[in-house]
Amino acid sequence: MEITAEQLLTGFGDTLYMVALSLLFSVVIGLPLGILLVITRNGHILENKWVFNVLNPIINILRSVPFIILLVALIPFTRFVVGTAIGTNAAIVPLIFYAAPYIARLVENSLLEVDKGIIEAAEAMGATTWQIIFRFLIPEGLSSLVLTFTTATIGLVGASAMAGAVGAGGVGDLALSYGYQRFDTMTMIVTVAALVVIVQLLQSTGNIVSKKIRRR
């Protein structure tokens, strides 16, 4: 039994739903953490070795856990939060745990690319810490941050496909349920092609937006 166009569209919708919500919450968590990693490091505007030395290894530990293991390990917590460990909503919880530290590290790398001379000039003008962050640091690193969020979104698309292993829905679930388990080669090809199209659209959009910001 091959998948229908309706099932494929539903899978697309589920994937976009999982990726959009998990990305939103991951950015809300990961962006402040990334900024904190930058400004509390040695020699920066809010140097604090205790905060940095605690936060840095925690993010490294979370990033080192493979998503499929995280998916299973968080089942009790996921069930507590959303009431179930199966389905699209349940997949969002481990996706956030997967993406938030990843985004934090990518944000850190992007903001570290900002010329230190800009920060020093802002300090010389008497700018406060908040002003330096939101009027100098983030605007100067915005082009790189767009690519950062693009990379994170693509990572979430891949992880959401993997979440199909626990019945999360989406294109990945179709690939496993109809393609792999039923040995349906055509379904595998269609679902993989769908994921490739999504990734290419995301990457192209991110590249275009980043270039427009850089030219300003």
Short mmCIF file of C-alpha atoms in Angstrom, two decimals:
data_model
loop_
_atom_site.label_atom_id
_atom_site.label_comp_id
_atom_site.label_asym_id
_atom_site.label_seq_id
_atom_site.Cartn_x
_atom_site.Cartn_y
_atom_site.Cartn_z
CA MET A 1 0.00 0.00 0.00
CA GLU A 2 1.58 3.24 -1.17
CA ILE A 3 1.12 6.56 0.58
CA THR A 4 -1.43 8.97 -0.81
CA ALA A 5 -0.98 12.65 -1.60
CA GLU A 6 -3.17 13.45 1.40
CA GLN A 7 -0.92 11.45 3.74
CA LEU A 8 2.16 13.16 2.32
CA LEU A 9 0.63 16.62 2.83
CA THR A 10 -0.35 15.69 6.37
CA GLY A 11 3.21 14.51 6.96
CA PHE A 12 4.53 17.82 5.63
CA GLY A 13 2.19 19.70 7.94
CA ASP A 14 3.22 17.65 10.98
CA THR A 15 6.91 18.16 10.21
CA LEU A 16 6.51 21.92 9.79
CA TYR A 17 4.47 22.08 13.00
CA MET A 18 7.12 20.21 15.01
CA VAL A 19 9.99 22.20 13.55
CA ALA A 20 8.30 25.61 13.92
CA LEU A 21 7.26 25.19 17.56
CA SER A 22 10.47 23.51 18.70
CA LEU A 23 12.52 26.18 16.89
CA LEU A 24 10.56 28.97 18.58
CA PHE A 25 11.11 27.60 22.09
CA SER A 26 14.69 26.63 21.32
CA VAL A 27 15.53 30.17 20.19
CA VAL A 28 13.85 31.64 23.28
CA ILE A 29 16.11 29.42 25.41
CA GLY A 30 19.23 29.16 23.25
CA LEU A 31 19.67 32.81 22.22
CA PRO A 32 19.99 34.17 25.80
CA LEU A 33 22.27 31.27 26.72
CA GLY A 34 24.49 31.97 23.72
CA ILE A 35 24.67 35.66 24.59
CA LEU A 36 25.49 34.76 28.19
CA LEU A 37 28.32 32.48 27.04
CA VAL A 38 29.82 35.39 25.11
CA ILE A 39 29.51 38.23 27.58
CA THR A 40 30.63 36.22 30.65
CA ARG A 41 33.75 34.77 29.05
CA ASN A 42 37.21 36.01 29.97
CA GLY A 43 37.80 39.61 28.87
CA HIS A 44 34.24 40.38 27.74
CA ILE A 45 31.80 43.03 28.95
CA LEU A 46 30.29 41.02 31.82
CA GLU A 47 33.15 38.67 32.65
CA ASN A 48 32.09 36.05 35.18
CA LYS A 49 34.15 32.87 35.29
CA TRP A 50 31.70 31.10 37.60
CA VAL A 51 28.73 31.54 35.30
CA PHE A 52 30.77 30.67 32.22
CA ASN A 53 32.46 27.64 33.79
CA VAL A 54 29.11 26.21 34.91
CA LEU A 55 27.12 26.99 31.77
CA ASN A 56 29.76 25.92 29.25
CA PRO A 57 30.09 22.24 30.33
CA ILE A 58 26.31 21.87 30.77
CA ILE A 59 25.76 22.90 27.16
CA ASN A 60 28.58 20.61 26.02
CA ILE A 61 27.02 17.65 27.87
CA LEU A 62 23.56 18.25 26.40
CA ARG A 63 25.00 18.61 22.90
CA SER A 64 26.93 15.37 23.21
CA VAL A 65 23.81 13.22 23.77
CA PRO A 66 22.55 11.68 20.47
CA PHE A 67 18.99 12.72 19.70
CA ILE A 68 17.59 9.18 19.57
CA ILE A 69 18.90 8.54 23.12
CA LEU A 70 17.56 11.91 24.29
CA LEU A 71 14.22 11.01 22.76
CA VAL A 72 13.95 7.84 24.84
CA ALA A 73 15.54 9.22 28.02
CA LEU A 74 13.05 12.10 28.19
CA ILE A 75 9.94 9.92 27.83
CA PRO A 76 8.95 10.28 31.54
CA PHE A 77 9.45 14.06 31.42
CA THR A 78 7.66 14.31 28.07
CA ARG A 79 4.72 12.34 29.45
CA PHE A 80 4.62 14.67 32.47
CA VAL A 81 4.63 17.82 30.31
CA VAL A 82 2.23 16.90 27.48
CA GLY A 83 0.47 13.85 28.95
CA THR A 84 1.80 11.40 26.38
CA ALA A 85 5.11 10.16 25.01
CA ILE A 86 3.77 9.45 21.51
CA GLY A 87 2.72 11.83 18.79
CA THR A 88 3.63 15.18 17.30
CA ASN A 89 3.28 17.24 20.47
CA ALA A 90 5.35 14.74 22.45
CA ALA A 91 8.20 15.01 19.94
CA ILE A 92 8.49 18.76 20.50
CA VAL A 93 9.83 18.34 24.05
CA PRO A 94 12.99 16.35 23.15
CA LEU A 95 13.43 18.48 20.03
CA ILE A 96 13.71 21.55 22.27
CA PHE A 97 16.24 19.82 24.54
CA TYR A 98 18.18 18.85 21.42
CA ALA A 99 18.13 22.22 19.67
CA ALA A 100 18.40 24.77 22.50
CA PRO A 101 22.02 23.98 23.52
CA TYR A 102 22.93 23.60 19.84
CA ILE A 103 21.55 27.08 19.11
CA ALA A 104 23.32 28.47 22.19
CA ARG A 105 26.67 27.26 20.88
CA LEU A 106 25.98 28.51 17.35
CA VAL A 107 24.92 31.92 18.69
CA GLU A 108 28.11 32.07 20.74
CA ASN A 109 30.22 31.36 17.65
CA SER A 110 28.35 33.99 15.61
CA LEU A 111 28.69 36.74 18.21
CA LEU A 112 32.36 36.00 18.81
CA GLU A 113 32.93 36.98 15.17
CA VAL A 114 31.91 40.57 15.97
CA ASP A 115 34.92 42.87 15.93
CA LYS A 116 36.06 43.62 19.49
CA GLY A 117 36.78 47.18 18.38
CA ILE A 118 33.03 47.78 18.04
CA ILE A 119 32.46 46.65 21.63
CA GLU A 120 35.34 48.80 22.86
CA ALA A 121 33.95 51.81 21.00
CA ALA A 122 30.52 51.24 22.55
CA GLU A 123 32.06 51.07 26.02
CA ALA A 124 34.02 54.26 25.33
CA MET A 125 30.75 56.02 24.46
CA GLY A 126 29.34 54.99 27.83
CA ALA A 127 26.88 52.39 26.55
CA THR A 128 25.36 50.13 29.18
CA THR A 129 25.62 46.34 29.03
CA TRP A 130 22.11 46.04 27.59
CA GLN A 131 22.80 48.71 24.99
CA ILE A 132 26.01 46.98 23.93
CA ILE A 133 24.17 43.68 23.53
CA PHE A 134 21.08 44.90 21.68
CA ARG A 135 22.44 47.92 19.77
CA PHE A 136 25.92 46.71 18.86
CA LEU A 137 26.59 43.01 19.46
CA ILE A 138 23.41 41.49 18.01
CA PRO A 139 22.99 43.95 15.08
CA GLU A 140 26.63 43.42 14.03
CA GLY A 141 26.26 39.64 14.23
CA LEU A 142 22.77 39.50 12.70
CA SER A 143 23.87 38.22 9.29
CA SER A 144 25.74 35.34 10.90
CA LEU A 145 22.85 34.72 13.31
CA VAL A 146 20.47 34.23 10.38
CA LEU A 147 22.71 31.46 9.06
CA THR A 148 22.93 30.08 12.59
CA PHE A 149 19.14 29.79 12.86
CA THR A 150 19.01 28.33 9.35
CA THR A 151 21.46 25.62 10.36
CA ALA A 152 19.50 24.92 13.53
CA THR A 153 16.24 24.67 11.59
CA ILE A 154 17.74 22.17 9.16
CA GLY A 155 19.03 20.16 12.11
CA LEU A 156 15.52 20.14 13.57
CA VAL A 157 14.09 18.86 10.28
CA GLY A 158 16.49 15.92 10.45
CA ALA A 159 15.73 15.29 14.11
CA SER A 160 11.97 15.48 13.50
CA ALA A 161 12.35 12.78 10.88
CA MET A 162 14.19 10.64 13.43
CA ALA A 163 11.36 11.24 15.91
CA GLY A 164 9.19 9.18 13.58
CA ALA A 165 10.74 6.17 15.31
CA VAL A 166 8.41 6.80 18.27
CA GLY A 167 5.35 7.62 16.22
CA ALA A 168 5.83 11.37 16.20
CA GLY A 169 4.23 11.79 12.80
CA GLY A 170 5.63 13.85 9.96
CA VAL A 171 7.56 12.87 6.87
CA GLY A 172 9.99 10.75 8.92
CA ASP A 173 7.13 8.66 10.29
CA LEU A 174 5.89 8.02 6.76
CA ALA A 175 9.37 6.93 5.68
CA LEU A 176 9.60 4.45 8.56
CA SER A 177 6.02 3.16 8.61
CA TYR A 178 5.43 2.86 4.89
CA GLY A 179 8.89 2.87 3.34
CA TYR A 180 11.19 0.96 5.68
CA GLN A 181 8.81 -1.39 7.51
CA ARG A 182 6.84 -2.30 4.39
CA PHE A 183 9.87 -2.34 2.07
CA ASP A 184 8.26 0.26 -0.17
CA THR A 185 11.14 1.75 -2.16
CA MET A 186 9.00 4.35 -3.91
CA THR A 187 7.71 5.71 -0.60
CA MET A 188 11.28 5.98 0.68
CA ILE A 189 12.29 7.91 -2.44
CA VAL A 190 9.30 10.27 -2.18
CA THR A 191 9.81 11.02 1.52
CA VAL A 192 13.55 11.52 1.15
CA ALA A 193 12.93 13.83 -1.82
CA ALA A 194 10.42 15.77 0.30
CA LEU A 195 12.98 16.24 3.07
CA VAL A 196 15.63 17.32 0.54
CA VAL A 197 13.24 19.94 -0.89
CA ILE A 198 12.49 21.30 2.60
CA VAL A 199 16.19 21.55 3.48
CA GLN A 200 17.10 23.22 0.18
CA LEU A 201 14.33 25.80 0.57
CA LEU A 202 15.41 26.59 4.12
CA GLN A 203 19.08 26.91 3.21
CA SER A 204 18.40 29.07 0.14
CA THR A 205 16.10 31.37 2.12
CA GLY A 206 18.66 31.70 4.91
CA ASN A 207 21.45 32.51 2.45
CA ILE A 208 19.38 35.18 0.69
CA VAL A 209 18.31 36.89 3.92
CA SER A 210 21.86 36.79 5.30
CA LYS A 211 23.28 38.39 2.15
CA LYS A 212 20.69 41.17 2.21
CA ILE A 213 21.51 41.97 5.83
CA ARG A 214 25.26 41.95 5.10
CA ARG A 215 24.84 44.45 2.25
CA ARG A 216 23.09 47.03 4.43
#
